[in-house]
Amino acid sequence: MNRGRSSPTRRTAALRWLGESVVRAFIVLWASATLVFFITRLVPGDPAEAALGGPGSQASEEAVEAVRRQFGFDQPLVVQYGIAMLSLLRLDLGSSYALRQPVATILLDAVPGTLVLAVLALLVAWILAIGLTLAQSQGSRIAARIGDTLEIVASALPHFWLATILIAVFSTALSWFPPVSTGTPTGLVLPVVTLAVPIAGFLAQVMRGSLQEALDAPFATSALARGETRVGLRVRHALRHAALPALGLSAWAFGYLIGGAVVVETIFARPGLGRTLLSAITVRDIPVVTGVVLVSALVYVILTLVTDAVTRLVDPRTAVGGR
């Protein structure tokens, strides 16, 4: 009887969660599109001139007026906003002012490089965070203090400073890795480490407290009484509970990595969303800026859904009303 009732309850909870997630995703994407629309309109300068190559292009007034009419810049701001939102609903991102190419084509070329960089960085960050957390949990005060210091320092490191140090040591001094992207696996090492280290420090801080709580829980005492080793207790039992809070922050961490890619891709001359966004902002290429922001928001939304789903699988208590 209980099983018959619990199964529909789980299905109902899953459907409710899915519906709420889709609504939240739509709101995030709409808010992102709205924010970038008004911010780009508040930036000083004429977008029509930007579409013609900027003030240095010395375009005639007739050409500027023609571009205003073509892109609707002569319409009231509310009308422009409505046109922009309708275009996005049709999945039409427009064309780049500077490159004269569809924004979708530009993004398809840029997204894979940034996603590879961010995914590898998040994976490395998790490996570093788990290793650091387990090392601190062995009971040594010295190890705990060293770990605390490493976590704080790592999470506070600026990307540009860390990238500079890594290039100076591992490229210039040791010649182990290239200082710029080469399209080979070795060219990924320094960019990935640059992005991963600050996130690893933050994740380790979150996991450390949760791991200690798990080790103090009754199930840990029961596991030890059944003959489980202390290492096995940490790896097979407590670590799963410790990882839950950090797992919930993975979507935020991935968004942070996408944002950090702007600096890292520029320093290491690596093609991707970061360099594309920086170039578009420099020439005020509004369609490309909008496209990059929306893609970043979409990636964040998708990863949030995946993270929530994994959390529900790891901890079934969250699946039905948090019980």
PDB file of C-alpha atoms in Angstrom:
ATOM      1  CA  MET A   1       0.000   0.000   0.000  1.00  0.00           C
ATOM      2  CA  ASN A   2       2.720   2.449   0.920  1.00  0.00           C
ATOM      3  CA  ARG A   3       4.683   1.614  -2.188  1.00  0.00           C
ATOM      4  CA  GLY A   4       1.636   2.252  -4.355  1.00  0.00           C
ATOM      5  CA  ARG A   5       1.173   5.669  -2.855  1.00  0.00           C
ATOM      6  CA  SER A   6       4.864   6.614  -2.812  1.00  0.00           C
ATOM      7  CA  SER A   7       5.415   5.963  -6.511  1.00  0.00           C
ATOM      8  CA  PRO A   8       2.748   8.476  -7.724  1.00  0.00           C
ATOM      9  CA  THR A   9       4.001  10.895  -5.094  1.00  0.00           C
ATOM     10  CA  ARG A  10       7.515  10.705  -6.497  1.00  0.00           C
ATOM     11  CA  ARG A  11       6.226  11.122 -10.052  1.00  0.00           C
ATOM     12  CA  THR A  12       4.143  14.122  -9.037  1.00  0.00           C
ATOM     13  CA  ALA A  13       7.104  15.666  -7.230  1.00  0.00           C
ATOM     14  CA  ALA A  14       9.346  15.023 -10.240  1.00  0.00           C
ATOM     15  CA  LEU A  15       6.851  16.605 -12.645  1.00  0.00           C
ATOM     16  CA  ARG A  16       6.380  19.587 -10.335  1.00  0.00           C
ATOM     17  CA  TRP A  17      10.151  20.014 -10.076  1.00  0.00           C
ATOM     18  CA  LEU A  18      10.519  19.788 -13.864  1.00  0.00           C
ATOM     19  CA  GLY A  19       7.763  22.346 -14.460  1.00  0.00           C
ATOM     20  CA  GLU A  20       9.177  24.768 -11.905  1.00  0.00           C
ATOM     21  CA  SER A  21      12.667  24.329 -13.369  1.00  0.00           C
ATOM     22  CA  VAL A  22      11.464  25.143 -16.889  1.00  0.00           C
ATOM     23  CA  VAL A  23       9.678  28.266 -15.632  1.00  0.00           C
ATOM     24  CA  ARG A  24      12.784  29.386 -13.724  1.00  0.00           C
ATOM     25  CA  ALA A  25      14.937  28.737 -16.786  1.00  0.00           C
ATOM     26  CA  PHE A  26      12.674  30.896 -18.951  1.00  0.00           C
ATOM     27  CA  ILE A  27      12.731  33.696 -16.368  1.00  0.00           C
ATOM     28  CA  VAL A  28      16.541  33.610 -16.158  1.00  0.00           C
ATOM     29  CA  LEU A  29      16.925  33.751 -19.946  1.00  0.00           C
ATOM     30  CA  TRP A  30      14.341  36.537 -20.288  1.00  0.00           C
ATOM     31  CA  ALA A  31      15.963  38.549 -17.475  1.00  0.00           C
ATOM     32  CA  SER A  32      19.410  38.091 -19.030  1.00  0.00           C
ATOM     33  CA  ALA A  33      18.185  39.227 -22.442  1.00  0.00           C
ATOM     34  CA  THR A  34      16.386  42.224 -20.930  1.00  0.00           C
ATOM     35  CA  LEU A  35      19.390  43.253 -18.853  1.00  0.00           C
ATOM     36  CA  VAL A  36      21.857  43.085 -21.721  1.00  0.00           C
ATOM     37  CA  PHE A  37      19.434  44.961 -24.015  1.00  0.00           C
ATOM     38  CA  PHE A  38      19.138  47.977 -21.721  1.00  0.00           C
ATOM     39  CA  ILE A  39      22.794  47.967 -20.670  1.00  0.00           C
ATOM     40  CA  THR A  40      23.979  48.052 -24.282  1.00  0.00           C
ATOM     41  CA  ARG A  41      21.583  50.936 -24.965  1.00  0.00           C
ATOM     42  CA  LEU A  42      22.927  52.890 -21.985  1.00  0.00           C
ATOM     43  CA  VAL A  43      26.518  52.703 -23.233  1.00  0.00           C
ATOM     44  CA  PRO A  44      27.552  56.079 -24.727  1.00  0.00           C
ATOM     45  CA  GLY A  45      27.684  56.208 -28.502  1.00  0.00           C
ATOM     46  CA  ASP A  46      25.440  55.628 -31.473  1.00  0.00           C
ATOM     47  CA  PRO A  47      24.765  51.923 -32.187  1.00  0.00           C
ATOM     48  CA  ALA A  48      24.277  52.812 -35.849  1.00  0.00           C
ATOM     49  CA  GLU A  49      27.825  54.167 -36.000  1.00  0.00           C
ATOM     50  CA  ALA A  50      29.048  51.032 -34.254  1.00  0.00           C
ATOM     51  CA  ALA A  51      27.343  48.938 -36.925  1.00  0.00           C
ATOM     52  CA  LEU A  52      29.267  50.921 -39.567  1.00  0.00           C
ATOM     53  CA  GLY A  53      32.616  50.381 -37.851  1.00  0.00           C
ATOM     54  CA  GLY A  54      32.602  53.074 -35.162  1.00  0.00           C
ATOM     55  CA  PRO A  55      33.355  56.789 -35.271  1.00  0.00           C
ATOM     56  CA  GLY A  56      36.626  56.128 -37.084  1.00  0.00           C
ATOM     57  CA  SER A  57      34.784  54.782 -40.110  1.00  0.00           C
ATOM     58  CA  GLN A  58      33.821  58.365 -41.161  1.00  0.00           C
ATOM     59  CA  ALA A  59      30.456  57.129 -42.417  1.00  0.00           C
ATOM     60  CA  SER A  60      28.181  59.720 -43.978  1.00  0.00           C
ATOM     61  CA  GLU A  61      25.068  60.902 -42.181  1.00  0.00           C
ATOM     62  CA  GLU A  62      22.952  59.286 -44.901  1.00  0.00           C
ATOM     63  CA  ALA A  63      24.603  55.909 -44.261  1.00  0.00           C
ATOM     64  CA  VAL A  64      24.096  56.255 -40.506  1.00  0.00           C
ATOM     65  CA  GLU A  65      20.410  57.097 -40.998  1.00  0.00           C
ATOM     66  CA  ALA A  66      19.988  54.122 -43.323  1.00  0.00           C
ATOM     67  CA  VAL A  67      21.462  51.795 -40.692  1.00  0.00           C
ATOM     68  CA  ARG A  68      19.210  53.293 -38.014  1.00  0.00           C
ATOM     69  CA  ARG A  69      16.174  52.469 -40.136  1.00  0.00           C
ATOM     70  CA  GLN A  70      17.528  49.013 -41.060  1.00  0.00           C
ATOM     71  CA  PHE A  71      18.068  47.901 -37.452  1.00  0.00           C
ATOM     72  CA  GLY A  72      15.162  49.881 -35.986  1.00  0.00           C
ATOM     73  CA  PHE A  73      17.345  52.277 -33.960  1.00  0.00           C
ATOM     74  CA  ASP A  74      15.039  55.120 -35.026  1.00  0.00           C
ATOM     75  CA  GLN A  75      12.129  53.477 -33.177  1.00  0.00           C
ATOM     76  CA  PRO A  76      11.218  54.227 -29.533  1.00  0.00           C
ATOM     77  CA  LEU A  77      13.134  52.156 -26.999  1.00  0.00           C
ATOM     78  CA  VAL A  78      10.059  50.135 -26.036  1.00  0.00           C
ATOM     79  CA  VAL A  79       9.490  49.184 -29.674  1.00  0.00           C
ATOM     80  CA  GLN A  80      13.142  48.192 -30.055  1.00  0.00           C
ATOM     81  CA  TYR A  81      12.841  46.016 -26.958  1.00  0.00           C
ATOM     82  CA  GLY A  82       9.737  44.298 -28.292  1.00  0.00           C
ATOM     83  CA  ILE A  83      11.384  43.620 -31.653  1.00  0.00           C
ATOM     84  CA  ALA A  84      14.470  42.220 -29.919  1.00  0.00           C
ATOM     85  CA  MET A  85      12.423  39.873 -27.696  1.00  0.00           C
ATOM     86  CA  LEU A  86      10.345  38.627 -30.639  1.00  0.00           C
ATOM     87  CA  SER A  87      13.527  37.901 -32.567  1.00  0.00           C
ATOM     88  CA  LEU A  88      14.899  35.900 -29.649  1.00  0.00           C
ATOM     89  CA  LEU A  89      11.646  33.923 -29.412  1.00  0.00           C
ATOM     90  CA  ARG A  90      12.206  33.001 -33.058  1.00  0.00           C
ATOM     91  CA  LEU A  91      15.793  31.997 -32.098  1.00  0.00           C
ATOM     92  CA  ASP A  92      17.086  34.748 -34.363  1.00  0.00           C
ATOM     93  CA  LEU A  93      20.209  36.316 -32.840  1.00  0.00           C
ATOM     94  CA  GLY A  94      20.827  38.575 -35.829  1.00  0.00           C
ATOM     95  CA  SER A  95      24.155  39.307 -37.514  1.00  0.00           C
ATOM     96  CA  SER A  96      27.402  40.686 -36.191  1.00  0.00           C
ATOM     97  CA  TYR A  97      28.004  44.361 -36.954  1.00  0.00           C
ATOM     98  CA  ALA A  98      31.771  43.895 -37.155  1.00  0.00           C
ATOM     99  CA  LEU A  99      32.141  40.452 -38.752  1.00  0.00           C
ATOM    100  CA  ARG A 100      29.047  40.598 -41.011  1.00  0.00           C
ATOM    101  CA  GLN A 101      28.230  37.004 -40.084  1.00  0.00           C
ATOM    102  CA  PRO A 102      25.236  35.424 -38.345  1.00  0.00           C
ATOM    103  CA  VAL A 103      25.756  35.511 -34.592  1.00  0.00           C
ATOM    104  CA  ALA A 104      24.730  31.847 -34.379  1.00  0.00           C
ATOM    105  CA  THR A 105      27.651  30.921 -36.652  1.00  0.00           C
ATOM    106  CA  ILE A 106      30.112  32.914 -34.537  1.00  0.00           C
ATOM    107  CA  LEU A 107      28.845  31.311 -31.337  1.00  0.00           C
ATOM    108  CA  LEU A 108      29.003  27.800 -32.788  1.00  0.00           C
ATOM    109  CA  ASP A 109      32.680  28.384 -33.493  1.00  0.00           C
ATOM    110  CA  ALA A 110      33.393  29.873 -30.049  1.00  0.00           C
ATOM    111  CA  VAL A 111      31.317  27.742 -27.666  1.00  0.00           C
ATOM    112  CA  PRO A 112      33.135  24.375 -27.962  1.00  0.00           C
ATOM    113  CA  GLY A 113      36.512  25.777 -26.932  1.00  0.00           C
ATOM    114  CA  THR A 114      35.125  27.499 -23.844  1.00  0.00           C
ATOM    115  CA  LEU A 115      33.004  24.507 -22.826  1.00  0.00           C
ATOM    116  CA  VAL A 116      36.002  22.175 -23.055  1.00  0.00           C
ATOM    117  CA  LEU A 117      38.063  24.585 -20.973  1.00  0.00           C
ATOM    118  CA  ALA A 118      35.341  25.056 -18.332  1.00  0.00           C
ATOM    119  CA  VAL A 119      34.419  21.364 -18.067  1.00  0.00           C
ATOM    120  CA  LEU A 120      38.053  20.300 -17.651  1.00  0.00           C
ATOM    121  CA  ALA A 121      38.637  23.080 -15.119  1.00  0.00           C
ATOM    122  CA  LEU A 122      35.595  22.020 -13.071  1.00  0.00           C
ATOM    123  CA  LEU A 123      36.742  18.384 -13.161  1.00  0.00           C
ATOM    124  CA  VAL A 124      40.256  19.310 -12.031  1.00  0.00           C
ATOM    125  CA  ALA A 125      38.810  21.590  -9.339  1.00  0.00           C
ATOM    126  CA  TRP A 126      36.738  18.719  -7.942  1.00  0.00           C
ATOM    127  CA  ILE A 127      39.739  16.382  -7.925  1.00  0.00           C
ATOM    128  CA  LEU A 128      41.865  18.962  -6.099  1.00  0.00           C
ATOM    129  CA  ALA A 129      39.066  19.787  -3.647  1.00  0.00           C
ATOM    130  CA  ILE A 130      38.381  16.138  -2.786  1.00  0.00           C
ATOM    131  CA  GLY A 131      42.080  15.402  -2.331  1.00  0.00           C
ATOM    132  CA  LEU A 132      42.573  18.439  -0.114  1.00  0.00           C
ATOM    133  CA  THR A 133      39.450  17.665   1.939  1.00  0.00           C
ATOM    134  CA  LEU A 134      40.453  14.043   2.545  1.00  0.00           C
ATOM    135  CA  ALA A 135      44.000  15.056   3.439  1.00  0.00           C
ATOM    136  CA  GLN A 136      42.699  17.482   6.071  1.00  0.00           C
ATOM    137  CA  SER A 137      40.404  14.882   7.610  1.00  0.00           C
ATOM    138  CA  GLN A 138      43.187  12.525   8.705  1.00  0.00           C
ATOM    139  CA  GLY A 139      43.332  14.085  12.174  1.00  0.00           C
ATOM    140  CA  SER A 140      46.684  15.883  11.964  1.00  0.00           C
ATOM    141  CA  ARG A 141      46.490  19.476  13.210  1.00  0.00           C
ATOM    142  CA  ILE A 142      49.405  20.475  11.007  1.00  0.00           C
ATOM    143  CA  ALA A 143      47.699  19.036   7.908  1.00  0.00           C
ATOM    144  CA  ALA A 144      44.462  20.801   8.864  1.00  0.00           C
ATOM    145  CA  ARG A 145      46.161  24.168   9.271  1.00  0.00           C
ATOM    146  CA  ILE A 146      48.097  23.805   6.036  1.00  0.00           C
ATOM    147  CA  GLY A 147      44.881  22.808   4.280  1.00  0.00           C
ATOM    148  CA  ASP A 148      43.011  25.791   5.721  1.00  0.00           C
ATOM    149  CA  THR A 149      45.709  28.149   4.468  1.00  0.00           C
ATOM    150  CA  LEU A 150      45.785  26.559   1.007  1.00  0.00           C
ATOM    151  CA  GLU A 151      42.000  26.803   0.686  1.00  0.00           C
ATOM    152  CA  ILE A 152      41.894  30.483   1.603  1.00  0.00           C
ATOM    153  CA  VAL A 153      44.844  31.410  -0.598  1.00  0.00           C
ATOM    154  CA  ALA A 154      43.630  29.379  -3.580  1.00  0.00           C
ATOM    155  CA  SER A 155      40.085  30.766  -3.504  1.00  0.00           C
ATOM    156  CA  ALA A 156      41.410  34.348  -3.416  1.00  0.00           C
ATOM    157  CA  LEU A 157      43.882  34.073  -6.303  1.00  0.00           C
ATOM    158  CA  PRO A 158      43.039  36.363  -9.274  1.00  0.00           C
ATOM    159  CA  HIS A 159      43.099  34.601 -12.618  1.00  0.00           C
ATOM    160  CA  PHE A 160      45.438  37.081 -14.276  1.00  0.00           C
ATOM    161  CA  TRP A 161      47.994  36.826 -11.440  1.00  0.00           C
ATOM    162  CA  LEU A 162      47.885  33.025 -11.308  1.00  0.00           C
ATOM    163  CA  ALA A 163      48.177  32.791 -15.102  1.00  0.00           C
ATOM    164  CA  THR A 164      51.211  35.082 -15.053  1.00  0.00           C
ATOM    165  CA  ILE A 165      52.932  32.980 -12.382  1.00  0.00           C
ATOM    166  CA  LEU A 166      52.177  29.705 -14.168  1.00  0.00           C
ATOM    167  CA  ILE A 167      53.513  31.046 -17.459  1.00  0.00           C
ATOM    168  CA  ALA A 168      56.665  32.377 -15.776  1.00  0.00           C
ATOM    169  CA  VAL A 169      57.380  29.086 -14.007  1.00  0.00           C
ATOM    170  CA  PHE A 170      56.146  26.317 -16.303  1.00  0.00           C
ATOM    171  CA  SER A 171      56.596  28.002 -19.701  1.00  0.00           C
ATOM    172  CA  THR A 172      59.494  30.426 -19.375  1.00  0.00           C
ATOM    173  CA  ALA A 173      61.622  28.781 -16.671  1.00  0.00           C
ATOM    174  CA  LEU A 174      60.895  25.069 -17.127  1.00  0.00           C
ATOM    175  CA  SER A 175      59.556  25.000 -20.732  1.00  0.00           C
ATOM    176  CA  TRP A 176      57.097  22.272 -19.807  1.00  0.00           C
ATOM    177  CA  PHE A 177      53.991  23.804 -21.347  1.00  0.00           C
ATOM    178  CA  PRO A 178      53.393  26.385 -24.097  1.00  0.00           C
ATOM    179  CA  PRO A 179      52.473  29.902 -22.932  1.00  0.00           C
ATOM    180  CA  VAL A 180      49.684  30.193 -25.522  1.00  0.00           C
ATOM    181  CA  SER A 181      47.050  27.875 -26.900  1.00  0.00           C
ATOM    182  CA  THR A 182      48.483  25.478 -29.475  1.00  0.00           C
ATOM    183  CA  GLY A 183      45.444  23.332 -30.182  1.00  0.00           C
ATOM    184  CA  THR A 184      47.097  20.379 -28.400  1.00  0.00           C
ATOM    185  CA  PRO A 185      46.394  18.848 -24.959  1.00  0.00           C
ATOM    186  CA  THR A 186      49.554  20.414 -23.530  1.00  0.00           C
ATOM    187  CA  GLY A 187      48.240  23.837 -24.510  1.00  0.00           C
ATOM    188  CA  LEU A 188      45.211  23.242 -22.258  1.00  0.00           C
ATOM    189  CA  VAL A 189      47.127  22.508 -19.068  1.00  0.00           C
ATOM    190  CA  LEU A 190      47.947  26.030 -17.901  1.00  0.00           C
ATOM    191  CA  PRO A 191      44.542  27.572 -18.792  1.00  0.00           C
ATOM    192  CA  VAL A 192      42.728  24.712 -17.055  1.00  0.00           C
ATOM    193  CA  VAL A 193      44.853  24.962 -13.904  1.00  0.00           C
ATOM    194  CA  THR A 194      44.437  28.753 -13.855  1.00  0.00           C
ATOM    195  CA  LEU A 195      40.651  28.389 -13.809  1.00  0.00           C
ATOM    196  CA  ALA A 196      40.545  25.325 -11.538  1.00  0.00           C
ATOM    197  CA  VAL A 197      42.660  26.416  -8.561  1.00  0.00           C
ATOM    198  CA  PRO A 198      40.395  29.212  -7.180  1.00  0.00           C
ATOM    199  CA  ILE A 199      37.286  27.036  -7.553  1.00  0.00           C
ATOM    200  CA  ALA A 200      39.057  24.099  -5.893  1.00  0.00           C
ATOM    201  CA  GLY A 201      39.848  26.251  -2.866  1.00  0.00           C
ATOM    202  CA  PHE A 202      36.231  27.333  -2.541  1.00  0.00           C
ATOM    203  CA  LEU A 203      34.802  23.812  -2.986  1.00  0.00           C
ATOM    204  CA  ALA A 204      37.260  22.427  -0.429  1.00  0.00           C
ATOM    205  CA  GLN A 205      36.119  24.986   2.135  1.00  0.00           C
ATOM    206  CA  VAL A 206      32.501  23.955   1.606  1.00  0.00           C
ATOM    207  CA  MET A 207      33.257  20.225   1.700  1.00  0.00           C
ATOM    208  CA  ARG A 208      35.493  20.302   4.775  1.00  0.00           C
ATOM    209  CA  GLY A 209      32.765  21.351   7.211  1.00  0.00           C
ATOM    210  CA  SER A 210      30.256  18.903   5.717  1.00  0.00           C
ATOM    211  CA  LEU A 211      32.768  16.048   5.918  1.00  0.00           C
ATOM    212  CA  GLN A 212      33.399  16.695   9.605  1.00  0.00           C
ATOM    213  CA  GLU A 213      29.653  16.729  10.288  1.00  0.00           C
ATOM    214  CA  ALA A 214      29.313  13.412   8.471  1.00  0.00           C
ATOM    215  CA  LEU A 215      32.180  11.878  10.451  1.00  0.00           C
ATOM    216  CA  ASP A 216      30.451  12.923  13.693  1.00  0.00           C
ATOM    217  CA  ALA A 217      27.096  11.484  12.619  1.00  0.00           C
ATOM    218  CA  PRO A 218      25.716   8.225  14.118  1.00  0.00           C
ATOM    219  CA  PHE A 219      26.078   6.312  10.844  1.00  0.00           C
ATOM    220  CA  ALA A 220      29.858   6.848  11.000  1.00  0.00           C
ATOM    221  CA  THR A 221      30.030   5.210  14.437  1.00  0.00           C
ATOM    222  CA  SER A 222      27.920   2.313  13.174  1.00  0.00           C
ATOM    223  CA  ALA A 223      30.160   1.839  10.143  1.00  0.00           C
ATOM    224  CA  LEU A 224      33.279   1.723  12.322  1.00  0.00           C
ATOM    225  CA  ALA A 225      31.570  -0.775  14.640  1.00  0.00           C
ATOM    226  CA  ARG A 226      30.891  -3.023  11.636  1.00  0.00           C
ATOM    227  CA  GLY A 227      34.614  -3.099  10.899  1.00  0.00           C
ATOM    228  CA  GLU A 228      34.916  -0.289   8.348  1.00  0.00           C
ATOM    229  CA  THR A 229      38.352   1.334   8.248  1.00  0.00           C
ATOM    230  CA  ARG A 230      38.719   5.068   8.851  1.00  0.00           C
ATOM    231  CA  VAL A 231      39.886   5.594   5.277  1.00  0.00           C
ATOM    232  CA  GLY A 232      36.958   3.553   3.972  1.00  0.00           C
ATOM    233  CA  LEU A 233      34.576   5.531   6.156  1.00  0.00           C
ATOM    234  CA  ARG A 234      35.784   8.787   4.646  1.00  0.00           C
ATOM    235  CA  VAL A 235      35.904   7.630   1.028  1.00  0.00           C
ATOM    236  CA  ARG A 236      32.864   5.333   0.818  1.00  0.00           C
ATOM    237  CA  HIS A 237      30.458   6.940   3.287  1.00  0.00           C
ATOM    238  CA  ALA A 238      31.235  10.421   4.577  1.00  0.00           C
ATOM    239  CA  LEU A 239      32.522  11.855   1.303  1.00  0.00           C
ATOM    240  CA  ARG A 240      29.154  11.405  -0.412  1.00  0.00           C
ATOM    241  CA  HIS A 241      27.439  13.499   2.257  1.00  0.00           C
ATOM    242  CA  ALA A 242      30.238  16.072   2.219  1.00  0.00           C
ATOM    243  CA  ALA A 243      29.997  16.470  -1.537  1.00  0.00           C
ATOM    244  CA  LEU A 244      26.284  17.385  -1.557  1.00  0.00           C
ATOM    245  CA  PRO A 245      26.666  21.085  -0.622  1.00  0.00           C
ATOM    246  CA  ALA A 246      29.550  21.500  -3.056  1.00  0.00           C
ATOM    247  CA  LEU A 247      27.585  19.670  -5.748  1.00  0.00           C
ATOM    248  CA  GLY A 248      24.776  22.171  -5.333  1.00  0.00           C
ATOM    249  CA  LEU A 249      27.284  24.967  -6.016  1.00  0.00           C
ATOM    250  CA  SER A 250      28.660  23.378  -9.188  1.00  0.00           C
ATOM    251  CA  ALA A 251      26.295  25.355 -11.425  1.00  0.00           C
ATOM    252  CA  TRP A 252      27.507  28.581  -9.841  1.00  0.00           C
ATOM    253  CA  ALA A 253      31.106  27.350 -10.158  1.00  0.00           C
ATOM    254  CA  PHE A 254      30.624  26.625 -13.856  1.00  0.00           C
ATOM    255  CA  GLY A 255      29.197  30.089 -14.401  1.00  0.00           C
ATOM    256  CA  TYR A 256      32.215  31.501 -12.594  1.00  0.00           C
ATOM    257  CA  LEU A 257      34.486  29.511 -14.916  1.00  0.00           C
ATOM    258  CA  ILE A 258      32.684  30.845 -17.995  1.00  0.00           C
ATOM    259  CA  GLY A 259      33.207  34.372 -16.668  1.00  0.00           C
ATOM    260  CA  GLY A 260      36.855  33.663 -15.873  1.00  0.00           C
ATOM    261  CA  ALA A 261      37.352  32.441 -19.421  1.00  0.00           C
ATOM    262  CA  VAL A 262      37.315  36.077 -20.596  1.00  0.00           C
ATOM    263  CA  VAL A 263      40.614  36.701 -18.815  1.00  0.00           C
ATOM    264  CA  VAL A 264      42.157  33.276 -19.324  1.00  0.00           C
ATOM    265  CA  GLU A 265      41.381  33.017 -23.043  1.00  0.00           C
ATOM    266  CA  THR A 266      42.816  36.487 -23.580  1.00  0.00           C
ATOM    267  CA  ILE A 267      46.043  35.761 -21.664  1.00  0.00           C
ATOM    268  CA  PHE A 268      46.629  32.389 -23.315  1.00  0.00           C
ATOM    269  CA  ALA A 269      45.418  33.549 -26.776  1.00  0.00           C
ATOM    270  CA  ARG A 270      42.810  30.807 -26.785  1.00  0.00           C
ATOM    271  CA  PRO A 271      39.710  31.118 -28.994  1.00  0.00           C
ATOM    272  CA  GLY A 272      36.376  30.923 -27.206  1.00  0.00           C
ATOM    273  CA  LEU A 273      33.423  32.820 -25.808  1.00  0.00           C
ATOM    274  CA  GLY A 274      35.634  34.977 -23.599  1.00  0.00           C
ATOM    275  CA  ARG A 275      37.718  36.440 -26.407  1.00  0.00           C
ATOM    276  CA  THR A 276      34.624  36.727 -28.600  1.00  0.00           C
ATOM    277  CA  LEU A 277      32.835  38.722 -25.896  1.00  0.00           C
ATOM    278  CA  LEU A 278      35.833  40.978 -25.280  1.00  0.00           C
ATOM    279  CA  SER A 279      36.197  41.736 -28.992  1.00  0.00           C
ATOM    280  CA  ALA A 280      32.462  42.411 -29.321  1.00  0.00           C
ATOM    281  CA  ILE A 281      32.438  44.791 -26.350  1.00  0.00           C
ATOM    282  CA  THR A 282      35.441  46.671 -27.758  1.00  0.00           C
ATOM    283  CA  VAL A 283      33.628  47.484 -31.023  1.00  0.00           C
ATOM    284  CA  ARG A 284      30.159  47.591 -29.415  1.00  0.00           C
ATOM    285  CA  ASP A 285      28.911  44.657 -31.439  1.00  0.00           C
ATOM    286  CA  ILE A 286      25.541  44.433 -29.666  1.00  0.00           C
ATOM    287  CA  PRO A 287      24.196  41.255 -31.361  1.00  0.00           C
ATOM    288  CA  VAL A 288      27.337  39.281 -30.476  1.00  0.00           C
ATOM    289  CA  VAL A 289      27.357  40.582 -26.892  1.00  0.00           C
ATOM    290  CA  THR A 290      23.707  39.585 -26.526  1.00  0.00           C
ATOM    291  CA  GLY A 291      24.369  36.160 -28.016  1.00  0.00           C
ATOM    292  CA  VAL A 292      27.310  35.432 -25.710  1.00  0.00           C
ATOM    293  CA  VAL A 293      25.342  36.497 -22.620  1.00  0.00           C
ATOM    294  CA  LEU A 294      22.362  34.345 -23.592  1.00  0.00           C
ATOM    295  CA  VAL A 295      24.528  31.307 -24.323  1.00  0.00           C
ATOM    296  CA  SER A 296      26.267  31.720 -20.966  1.00  0.00           C
ATOM    297  CA  ALA A 297      22.889  31.996 -19.229  1.00  0.00           C
ATOM    298  CA  LEU A 298      21.607  28.931 -21.096  1.00  0.00           C
ATOM    299  CA  VAL A 299      24.651  26.891 -20.064  1.00  0.00           C
ATOM    300  CA  TYR A 300      24.122  27.984 -16.461  1.00  0.00           C
ATOM    301  CA  VAL A 301      20.438  27.012 -16.582  1.00  0.00           C
ATOM    302  CA  ILE A 302      21.159  23.587 -18.078  1.00  0.00           C
ATOM    303  CA  LEU A 303      23.892  22.860 -15.566  1.00  0.00           C
ATOM    304  CA  THR A 304      21.619  23.957 -12.714  1.00  0.00           C
ATOM    305  CA  LEU A 305      19.001  21.445 -13.869  1.00  0.00           C
ATOM    306  CA  VAL A 306      21.614  18.689 -14.149  1.00  0.00           C
ATOM    307  CA  THR A 307      23.048  19.540 -10.730  1.00  0.00           C
ATOM    308  CA  ASP A 308      19.594  19.488  -9.119  1.00  0.00           C
ATOM    309  CA  ALA A 309      18.827  16.148 -10.754  1.00  0.00           C
ATOM    310  CA  VAL A 310      22.114  14.599  -9.586  1.00  0.00           C
ATOM    311  CA  THR A 311      21.540  15.940  -6.061  1.00  0.00           C
ATOM    312  CA  ARG A 312      18.097  14.332  -5.997  1.00  0.00           C
ATOM    313  CA  LEU A 313      19.623  11.013  -7.062  1.00  0.00           C
ATOM    314  CA  VAL A 314      22.460  11.168  -4.535  1.00  0.00           C
ATOM    315  CA  ASP A 315      20.159  12.258  -1.700  1.00  0.00           C
ATOM    316  CA  PRO A 316      16.625  10.892  -2.345  1.00  0.00           C
ATOM    317  CA  ARG A 317      15.324  12.839   0.692  1.00  0.00           C
ATOM    318  CA  THR A 318      15.314  15.973  -1.493  1.00  0.00           C
ATOM    319  CA  ALA A 319      13.093  14.359  -4.119  1.00  0.00           C
ATOM    320  CA  VAL A 320       9.796  14.638  -2.265  1.00  0.00           C
ATOM    321  CA  GLY A 321       9.273  17.825  -0.343  1.00  0.00           C
ATOM    322  CA  GLY A 322      12.738  17.631   1.137  1.00  0.00           C
ATOM    323  CA  ARG A 323      11.804  14.534   3.152  1.00  0.00           C
TER     324      ARG A 323
END
